[in-house]
XYZ file of C-alpha atoms in Angstrom:
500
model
C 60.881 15.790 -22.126
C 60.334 11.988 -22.011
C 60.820 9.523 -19.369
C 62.776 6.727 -17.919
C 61.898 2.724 -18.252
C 63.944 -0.327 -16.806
C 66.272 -1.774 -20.314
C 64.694 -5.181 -20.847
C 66.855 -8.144 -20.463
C 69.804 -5.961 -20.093
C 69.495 -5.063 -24.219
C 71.824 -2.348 -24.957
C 70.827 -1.750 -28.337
C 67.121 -1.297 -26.820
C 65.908 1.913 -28.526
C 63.258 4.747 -26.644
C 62.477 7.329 -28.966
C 61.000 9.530 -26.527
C 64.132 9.003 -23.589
C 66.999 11.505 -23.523
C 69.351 12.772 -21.880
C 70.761 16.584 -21.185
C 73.370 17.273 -23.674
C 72.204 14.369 -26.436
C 70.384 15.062 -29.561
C 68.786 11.888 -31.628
C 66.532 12.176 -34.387
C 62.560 12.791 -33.917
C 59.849 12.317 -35.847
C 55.850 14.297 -34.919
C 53.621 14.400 -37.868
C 50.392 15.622 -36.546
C 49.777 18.642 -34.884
C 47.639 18.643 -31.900
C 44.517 20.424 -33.546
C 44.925 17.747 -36.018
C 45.142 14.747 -34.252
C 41.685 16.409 -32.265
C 39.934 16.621 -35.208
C 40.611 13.261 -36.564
C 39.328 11.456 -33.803
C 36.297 13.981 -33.830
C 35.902 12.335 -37.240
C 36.423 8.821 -35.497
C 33.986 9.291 -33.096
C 31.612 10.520 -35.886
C 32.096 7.410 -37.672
C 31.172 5.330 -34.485
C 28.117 6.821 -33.443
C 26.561 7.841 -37.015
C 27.938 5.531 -39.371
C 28.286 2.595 -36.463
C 30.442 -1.348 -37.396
C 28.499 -4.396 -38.359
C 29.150 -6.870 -35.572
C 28.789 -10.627 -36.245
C 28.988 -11.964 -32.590
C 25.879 -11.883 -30.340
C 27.677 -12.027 -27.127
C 29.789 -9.244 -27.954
C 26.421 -6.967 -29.389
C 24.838 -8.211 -25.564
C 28.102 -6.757 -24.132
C 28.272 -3.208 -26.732
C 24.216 -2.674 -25.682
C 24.283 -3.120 -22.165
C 26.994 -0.860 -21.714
C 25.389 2.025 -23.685
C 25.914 1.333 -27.704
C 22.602 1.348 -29.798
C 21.875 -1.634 -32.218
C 19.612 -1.755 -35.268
C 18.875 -4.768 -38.069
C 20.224 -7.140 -35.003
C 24.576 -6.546 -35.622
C 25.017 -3.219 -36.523
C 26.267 -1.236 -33.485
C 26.358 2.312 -33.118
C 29.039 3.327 -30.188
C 28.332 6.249 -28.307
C 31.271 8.737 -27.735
C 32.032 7.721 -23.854
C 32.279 4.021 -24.559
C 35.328 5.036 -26.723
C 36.818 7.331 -24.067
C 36.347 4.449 -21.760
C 38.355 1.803 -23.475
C 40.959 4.050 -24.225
C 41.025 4.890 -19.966
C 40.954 1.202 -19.098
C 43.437 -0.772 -21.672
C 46.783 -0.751 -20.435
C 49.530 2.053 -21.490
C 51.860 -0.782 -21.566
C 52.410 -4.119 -22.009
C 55.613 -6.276 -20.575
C 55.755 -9.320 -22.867
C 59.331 -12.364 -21.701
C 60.617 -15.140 -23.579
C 59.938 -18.934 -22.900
C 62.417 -18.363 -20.125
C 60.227 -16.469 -18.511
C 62.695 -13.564 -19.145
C 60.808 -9.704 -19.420
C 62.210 -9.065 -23.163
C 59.831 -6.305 -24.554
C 58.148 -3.308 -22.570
C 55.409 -2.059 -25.194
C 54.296 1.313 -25.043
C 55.422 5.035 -24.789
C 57.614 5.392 -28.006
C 60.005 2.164 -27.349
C 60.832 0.325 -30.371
C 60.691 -3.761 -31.093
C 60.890 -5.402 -34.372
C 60.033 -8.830 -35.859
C 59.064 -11.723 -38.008
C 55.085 -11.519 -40.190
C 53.129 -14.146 -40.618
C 50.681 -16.214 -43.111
C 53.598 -16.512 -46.162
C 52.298 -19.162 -48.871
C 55.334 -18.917 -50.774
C 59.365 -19.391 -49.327
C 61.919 -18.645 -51.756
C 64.233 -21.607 -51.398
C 67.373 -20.515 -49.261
C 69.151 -23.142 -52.064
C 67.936 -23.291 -55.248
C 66.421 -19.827 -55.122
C 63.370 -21.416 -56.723
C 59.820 -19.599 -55.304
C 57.776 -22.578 -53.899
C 55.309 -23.161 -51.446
C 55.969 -22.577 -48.160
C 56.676 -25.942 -45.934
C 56.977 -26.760 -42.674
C 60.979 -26.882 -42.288
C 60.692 -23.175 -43.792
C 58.421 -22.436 -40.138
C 61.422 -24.255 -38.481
C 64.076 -22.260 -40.577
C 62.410 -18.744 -39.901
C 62.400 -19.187 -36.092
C 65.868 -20.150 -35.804
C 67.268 -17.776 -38.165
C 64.957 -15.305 -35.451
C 66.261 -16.534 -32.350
C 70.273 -16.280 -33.603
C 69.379 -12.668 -34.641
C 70.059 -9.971 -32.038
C 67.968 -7.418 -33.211
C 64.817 -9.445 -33.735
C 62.702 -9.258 -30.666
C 60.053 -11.445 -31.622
C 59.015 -14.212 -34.146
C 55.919 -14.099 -36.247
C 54.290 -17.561 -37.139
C 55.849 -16.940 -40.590
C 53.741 -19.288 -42.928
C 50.862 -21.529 -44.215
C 53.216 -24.641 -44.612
C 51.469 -26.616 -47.793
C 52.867 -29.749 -46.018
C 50.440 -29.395 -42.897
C 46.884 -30.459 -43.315
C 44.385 -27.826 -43.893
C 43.083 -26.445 -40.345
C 45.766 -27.302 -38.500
C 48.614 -25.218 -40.014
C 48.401 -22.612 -36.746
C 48.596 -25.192 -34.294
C 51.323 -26.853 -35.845
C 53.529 -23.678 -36.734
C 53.019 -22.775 -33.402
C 54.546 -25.995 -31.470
C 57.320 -25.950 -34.079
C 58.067 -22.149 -32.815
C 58.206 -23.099 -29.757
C 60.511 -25.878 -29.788
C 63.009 -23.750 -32.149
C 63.250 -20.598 -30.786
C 63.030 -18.963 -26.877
C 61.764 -15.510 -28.082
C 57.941 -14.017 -27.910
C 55.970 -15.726 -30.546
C 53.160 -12.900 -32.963
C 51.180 -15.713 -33.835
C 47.777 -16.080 -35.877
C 45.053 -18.686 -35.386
C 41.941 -19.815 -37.693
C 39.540 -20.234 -34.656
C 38.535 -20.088 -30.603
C 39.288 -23.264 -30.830
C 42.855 -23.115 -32.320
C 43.450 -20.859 -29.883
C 42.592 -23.031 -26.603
C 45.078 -25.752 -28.124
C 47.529 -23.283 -28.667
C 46.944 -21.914 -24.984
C 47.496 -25.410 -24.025
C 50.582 -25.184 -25.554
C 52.477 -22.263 -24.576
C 51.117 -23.255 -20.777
C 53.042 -26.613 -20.892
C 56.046 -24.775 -22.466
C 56.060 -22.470 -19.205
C 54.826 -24.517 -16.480
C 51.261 -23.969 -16.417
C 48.521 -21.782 -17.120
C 49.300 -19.482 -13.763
C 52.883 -18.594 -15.267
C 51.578 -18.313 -18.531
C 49.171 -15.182 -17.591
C 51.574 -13.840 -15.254
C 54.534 -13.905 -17.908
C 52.826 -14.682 -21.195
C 55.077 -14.993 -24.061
C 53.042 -15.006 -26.971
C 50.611 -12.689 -29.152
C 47.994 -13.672 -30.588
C 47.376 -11.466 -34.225
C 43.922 -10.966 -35.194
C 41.705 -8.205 -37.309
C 38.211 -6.800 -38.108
C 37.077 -6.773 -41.876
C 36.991 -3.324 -43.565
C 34.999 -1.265 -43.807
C 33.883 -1.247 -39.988
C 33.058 -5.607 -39.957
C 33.942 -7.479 -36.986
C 33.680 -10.662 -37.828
C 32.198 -13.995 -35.619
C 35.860 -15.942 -36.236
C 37.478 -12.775 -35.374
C 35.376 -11.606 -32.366
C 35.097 -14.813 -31.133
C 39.137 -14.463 -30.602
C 39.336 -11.316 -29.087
C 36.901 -12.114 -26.249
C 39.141 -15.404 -25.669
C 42.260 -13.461 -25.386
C 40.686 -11.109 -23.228
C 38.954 -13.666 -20.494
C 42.027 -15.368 -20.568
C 44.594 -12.502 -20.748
C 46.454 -13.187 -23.962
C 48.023 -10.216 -25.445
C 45.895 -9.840 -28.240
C 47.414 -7.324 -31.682
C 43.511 -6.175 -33.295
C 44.311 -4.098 -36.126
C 42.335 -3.625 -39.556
C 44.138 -3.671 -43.017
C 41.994 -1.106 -44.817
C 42.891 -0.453 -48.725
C 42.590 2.664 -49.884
C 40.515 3.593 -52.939
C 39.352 -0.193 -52.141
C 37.803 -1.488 -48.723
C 38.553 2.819 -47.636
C 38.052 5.765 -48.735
C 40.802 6.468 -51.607
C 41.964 9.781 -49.583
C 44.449 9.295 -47.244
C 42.724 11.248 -43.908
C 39.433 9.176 -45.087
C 41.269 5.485 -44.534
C 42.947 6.789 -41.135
C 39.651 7.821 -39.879
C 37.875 4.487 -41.246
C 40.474 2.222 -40.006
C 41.122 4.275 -36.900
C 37.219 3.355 -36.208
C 37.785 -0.275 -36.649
C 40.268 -0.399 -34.329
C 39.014 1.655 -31.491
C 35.269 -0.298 -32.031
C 37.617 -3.691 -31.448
C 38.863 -1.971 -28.453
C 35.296 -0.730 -26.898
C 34.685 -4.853 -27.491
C 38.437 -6.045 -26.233
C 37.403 -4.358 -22.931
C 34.049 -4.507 -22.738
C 34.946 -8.487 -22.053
C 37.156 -7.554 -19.621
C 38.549 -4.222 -18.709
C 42.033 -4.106 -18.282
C 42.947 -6.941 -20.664
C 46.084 -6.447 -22.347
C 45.589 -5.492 -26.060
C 47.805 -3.800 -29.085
C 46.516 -1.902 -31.156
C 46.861 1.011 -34.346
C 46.411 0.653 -38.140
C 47.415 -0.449 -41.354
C 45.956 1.776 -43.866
C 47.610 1.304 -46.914
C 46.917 1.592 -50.580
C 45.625 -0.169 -53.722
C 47.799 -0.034 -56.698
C 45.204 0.647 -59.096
C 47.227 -0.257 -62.263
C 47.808 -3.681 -61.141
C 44.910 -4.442 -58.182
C 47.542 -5.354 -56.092
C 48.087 -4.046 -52.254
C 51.605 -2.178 -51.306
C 53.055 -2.648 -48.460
C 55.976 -0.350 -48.950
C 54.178 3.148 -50.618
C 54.358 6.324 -49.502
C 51.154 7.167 -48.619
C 51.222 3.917 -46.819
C 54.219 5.414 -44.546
C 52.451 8.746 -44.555
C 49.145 7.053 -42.219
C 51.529 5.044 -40.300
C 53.271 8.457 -39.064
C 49.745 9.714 -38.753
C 48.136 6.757 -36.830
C 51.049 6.506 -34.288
C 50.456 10.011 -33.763
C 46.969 9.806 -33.120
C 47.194 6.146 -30.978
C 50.464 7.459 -28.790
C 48.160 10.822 -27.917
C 45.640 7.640 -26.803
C 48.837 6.367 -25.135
C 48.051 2.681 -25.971
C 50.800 0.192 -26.661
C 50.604 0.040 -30.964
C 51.984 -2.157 -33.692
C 53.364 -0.881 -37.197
C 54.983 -2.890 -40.324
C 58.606 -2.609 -41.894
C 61.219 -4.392 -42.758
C 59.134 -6.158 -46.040
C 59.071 -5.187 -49.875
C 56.490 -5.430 -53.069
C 59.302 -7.036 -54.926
C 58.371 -10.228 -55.610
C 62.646 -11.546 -55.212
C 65.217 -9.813 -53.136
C 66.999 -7.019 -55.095
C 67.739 -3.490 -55.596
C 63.741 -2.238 -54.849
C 63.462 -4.914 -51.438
C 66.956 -2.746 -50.242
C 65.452 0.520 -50.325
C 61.521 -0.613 -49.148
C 62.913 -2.511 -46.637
C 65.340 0.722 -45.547
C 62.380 3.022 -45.690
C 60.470 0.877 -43.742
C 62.321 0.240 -41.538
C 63.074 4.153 -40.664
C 59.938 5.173 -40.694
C 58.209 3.025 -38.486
C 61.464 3.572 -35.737
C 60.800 7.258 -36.597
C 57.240 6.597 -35.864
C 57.909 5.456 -31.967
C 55.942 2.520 -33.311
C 56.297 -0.649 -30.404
C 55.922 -4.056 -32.274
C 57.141 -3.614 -35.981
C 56.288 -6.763 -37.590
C 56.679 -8.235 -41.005
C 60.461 -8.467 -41.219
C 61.816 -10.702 -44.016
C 58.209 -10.339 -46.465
C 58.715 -10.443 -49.787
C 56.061 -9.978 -52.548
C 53.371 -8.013 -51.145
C 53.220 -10.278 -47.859
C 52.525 -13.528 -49.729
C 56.788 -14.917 -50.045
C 59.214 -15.092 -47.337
C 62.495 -14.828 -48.229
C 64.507 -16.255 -45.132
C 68.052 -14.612 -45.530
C 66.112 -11.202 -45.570
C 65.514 -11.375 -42.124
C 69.263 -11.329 -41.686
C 69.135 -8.154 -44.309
C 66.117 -6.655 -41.717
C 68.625 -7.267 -38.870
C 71.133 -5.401 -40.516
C 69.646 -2.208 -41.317
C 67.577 -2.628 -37.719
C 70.971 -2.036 -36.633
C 71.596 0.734 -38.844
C 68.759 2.266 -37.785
C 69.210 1.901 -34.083
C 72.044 3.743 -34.060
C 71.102 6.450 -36.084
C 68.570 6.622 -33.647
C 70.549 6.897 -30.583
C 72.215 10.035 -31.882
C 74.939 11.463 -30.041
C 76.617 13.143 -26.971
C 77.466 16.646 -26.960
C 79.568 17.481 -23.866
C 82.838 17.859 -22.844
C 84.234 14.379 -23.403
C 82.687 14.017 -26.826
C 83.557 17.663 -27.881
C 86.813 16.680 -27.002
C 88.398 19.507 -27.427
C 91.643 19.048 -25.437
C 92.514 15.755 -27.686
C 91.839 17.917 -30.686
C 94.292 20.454 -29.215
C 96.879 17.793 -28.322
C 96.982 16.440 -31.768
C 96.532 19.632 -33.388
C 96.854 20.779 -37.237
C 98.184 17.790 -39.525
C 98.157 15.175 -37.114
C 96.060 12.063 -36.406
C 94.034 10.555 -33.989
C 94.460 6.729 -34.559
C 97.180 6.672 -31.902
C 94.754 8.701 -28.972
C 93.304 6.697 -25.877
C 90.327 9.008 -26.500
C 90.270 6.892 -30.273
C 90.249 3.654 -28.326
C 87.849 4.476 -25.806
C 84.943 5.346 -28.217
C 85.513 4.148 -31.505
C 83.165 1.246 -30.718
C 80.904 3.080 -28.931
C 80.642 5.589 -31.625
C 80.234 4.030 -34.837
C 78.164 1.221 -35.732
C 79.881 -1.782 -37.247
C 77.811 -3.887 -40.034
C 78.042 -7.519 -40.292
C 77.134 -7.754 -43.919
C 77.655 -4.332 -45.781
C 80.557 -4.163 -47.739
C 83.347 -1.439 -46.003
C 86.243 -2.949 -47.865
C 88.412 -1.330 -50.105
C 88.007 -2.842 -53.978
C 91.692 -4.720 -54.059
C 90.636 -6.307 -50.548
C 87.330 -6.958 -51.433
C 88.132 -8.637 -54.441
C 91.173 -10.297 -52.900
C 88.489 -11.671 -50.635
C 86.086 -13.417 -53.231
C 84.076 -10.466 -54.214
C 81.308 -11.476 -51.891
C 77.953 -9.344 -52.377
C 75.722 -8.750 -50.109
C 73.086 -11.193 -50.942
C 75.687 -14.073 -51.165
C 77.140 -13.159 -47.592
C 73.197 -13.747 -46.316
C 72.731 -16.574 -47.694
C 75.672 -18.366 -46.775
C 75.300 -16.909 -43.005
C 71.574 -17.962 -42.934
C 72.962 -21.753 -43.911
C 75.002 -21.277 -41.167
C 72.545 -20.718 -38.585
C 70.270 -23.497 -39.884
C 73.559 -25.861 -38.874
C 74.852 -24.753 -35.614
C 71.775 -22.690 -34.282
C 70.497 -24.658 -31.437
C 68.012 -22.734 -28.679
C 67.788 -23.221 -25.426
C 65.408 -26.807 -26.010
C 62.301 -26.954 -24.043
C 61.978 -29.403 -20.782
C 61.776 -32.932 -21.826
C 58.085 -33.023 -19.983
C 57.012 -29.613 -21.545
C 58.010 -30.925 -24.940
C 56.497 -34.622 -24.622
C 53.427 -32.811 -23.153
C 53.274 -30.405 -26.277
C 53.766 -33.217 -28.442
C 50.423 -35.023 -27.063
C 48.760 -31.952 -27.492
C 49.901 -31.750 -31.098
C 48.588 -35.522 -31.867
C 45.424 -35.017 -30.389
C 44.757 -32.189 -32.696
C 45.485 -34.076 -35.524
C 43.398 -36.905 -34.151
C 40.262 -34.772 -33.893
C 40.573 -33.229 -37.045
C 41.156 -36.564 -39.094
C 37.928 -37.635 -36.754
């Protein structure tokens, strides 16, 4: 089974979960069973045409009616069955997103696996006095270039709400300061259409114009309905933008469940699952074809505490599910890891962000956001995105497997070296020992009279101190002098309309 897809960029560590090769064996994850992945969207499609989504656009209801849905009390939509099928047939199976360098960096769909930065953090812990603060612009600057130096980040998400940037302008401003740090695809968030036409005008002088921007875009813009089943004006208003003017748009709800869902698990999968596929029917109902990311985050409210988790188990339990059901749609689909409930890096953030980070590789899911979140998605924690990295790695290359054939069985070195010898000294050693086994950057692998011959560094010290590095001597490839001058002007007459 599976299929064959061009490495992007030349990445070797680039991961397919669904490639192979005879004579390989990796690990695999399928949760649903066919019947059951039939008879949740049965449920879906229920939901959509009995229960129907409240709609606060009147373009988008114009655009839902004409094309066959059935409205009552002037928003809420009821979506018949083949308006579903139809989005699903028209939206794109895949998605090839470059860098600023016009570079193709990230081929989503199928089961191929990408990983990155979140966004919207109003707290930073401070990389230096470990104090939690708010979050500030130079932390937006920090997080980008800590992104770009790491190799197994693909992508960088807008990463905060900088308390140092005036009030409605914090997404146009973490935006240009993205841009000028880092090369890599920017998952970005916006307030407003509006926010996203300056923002447009941004990434379009970074490029060379609009024309090179559509053809290689290198952003995504991150928006979402309100659960239960609400698409709001703001958030409608964005997705028909990104449509028209074919900017990868990421539409996914954030259902709670037991809160804004149904407390049982196959309840909030089917609820959220609605919200997503209504956003779709809308997505290409504006313009069929547009490119568009989709899936779910159905997670859970702790009850004890009213607080959401990112990290629970029943959280990872729909995201299995849900990237079952979306691949069988065979639509490109995001999915979360890499982040903790802990509100400061310790023992807990090492194993959530380890689970995580597993499961949602497991899952086949294509942009894994949220790398480096702390606290329930409201800290960032920079030198955990050098931690995320890490264990990306880790995972990576427990994903790739191994080789079982004759060179790998090797059966005539074993022979040669026979009982009581050793290997160390065999070319067969030095041919594959770094092919074979993964090498960490960070992990301790010393022995305890080296290790404490060698300062006794932990783990969390070693990030740190790397992630001050990178903020020195970490310089992307700049932007053109014109691109950035032009971005800058775009930048200050923002500010000038808003203080107007």
């Amino acid at each position: 089974m599976g299929f064959k897809h061009i490495k992007m960029n030349g990445n070797p560590d680039e991961v397919d979960m669904e490639t192979g090769s005879h004579g390989q064996c990796f690990p695999r994850l399928r949760f649903l069973e066919d019947s059951q992945i039939k008879r949740i969207h049965g449920a879906v499609l229920r939901i959509l045409k009995e229960v129907g989504v409240r709609v606060h656009h009147d373009e988008a209801i114009e655009l839902l009616v004409s094309n066959g849905a059935r409205v009552q009390e002037k928003n809420h939509v009821f979506i018949p069955e083949f308006l579903v099928e139809e989005a699903i047939r028209s939206a794109p199976s895949s998605l090839v997103i470059f860098n600023r360098l016009g570079e193709p960096v990230m081929d989503l769909g199928g089961r191929r696996i990408y990983f990155g930065t979140g966004t919207d953090l109003p707290k930073t812990i401070d990389l230096k006095t470990r104090e939690i603060r708010h979050t500030k612009a130079d932390d937006v600057i920090a997080a980008a270039l800590i992104g770009d130096a790491m190799s197994q980040i693909d992508f960088i998400g807008s990463y905060g709400l900088p308390r140092d940037i005036q009030p409605g302008l914090h997404y146009i401003r973490c935006f240009q300061l993205q841009v000028e740090n880092s090369t890599k695809p920017i998952f970005f968030t916006a307030e407003s259409e509006e926010d996203l036409r300056v923002i447009r005008e941004m990434a379009a002088a970074a490029v060379g114009g609009k024309e090179n921007l559509y053809t290689r875009p290198f952003l995504i813009h991150y928006s979402e309905p309100t659960s239960p089943l609400v698409h709001s004006r703001e958030a409608v208003a964005k997705l028909i933008y990104c449509a028209r003017t074919g900017i990868p748009v990421n539409y996914t709800p954030a259902l709670l469940a037991g809160s804004t869902g149904p407390v049982t698990l196959a309840g909030s999968l089917c609820v959220a699952a609605a919200e997503a596929l209504s956003g779709l029917v809308i997505h290409q109902s504006a313009l069929k074809g547009a490119p568009i990311i989709t899936g779910v985050a159905a997670t859970t409210m702790d009850m004890l505490h009213a607080t959401v988790s990112y990290t629970s188990p029943e959280f990872r339990l729909t995201h299995s599910a849900y990237a079952d059901l979306f691949h069988h749609y065979g639509l490109p689909i995001w999915g979360t890891a890499g982040c903790s409930d802990a509100q400061f890096p310790d023992l807990q953030a090492g194993a959530e962000y380890a689970f995580t980070l597993l499961n949602a590789a497991l899952d086949g899911a294509n942009l894994i956001h949220d790398c480096g979140y702390m606290g329930q998605g409201f800290i960032g924690a920079p030198e955990m995105i050098l931690f995320a990295n890490e264990l990306i790695g880790m995972v990576k290359r427990y994903l790739k497997g191994f080789e079982i054939n004759e060179t790998h069985l090797a059966l005539d070195v074993i022979k040669s070296v026979g009982p009581g010898g050793h290997f160390l000294g065999e070319k067969h050693t030095l041919d594959f020992f770094k092919k074979e086994h993964w090498r960490p950057e960070f992990f301790n692998r010393e022995n305890l009279s080296n290790w404490l011959k060698n300062g006794k560094k932990t783990t969390d010290e070693k990030l740190i101190a790397r992630a001050l590095e990178i903020l020195e001597t970490h310089r992307p490839k700049p932007l053109p002098p014109e691109a950035e001058a032009r971005i800058g002007d775009i930048w200050r007459a923002a500010l000038e309309k808003k203080r107007s």
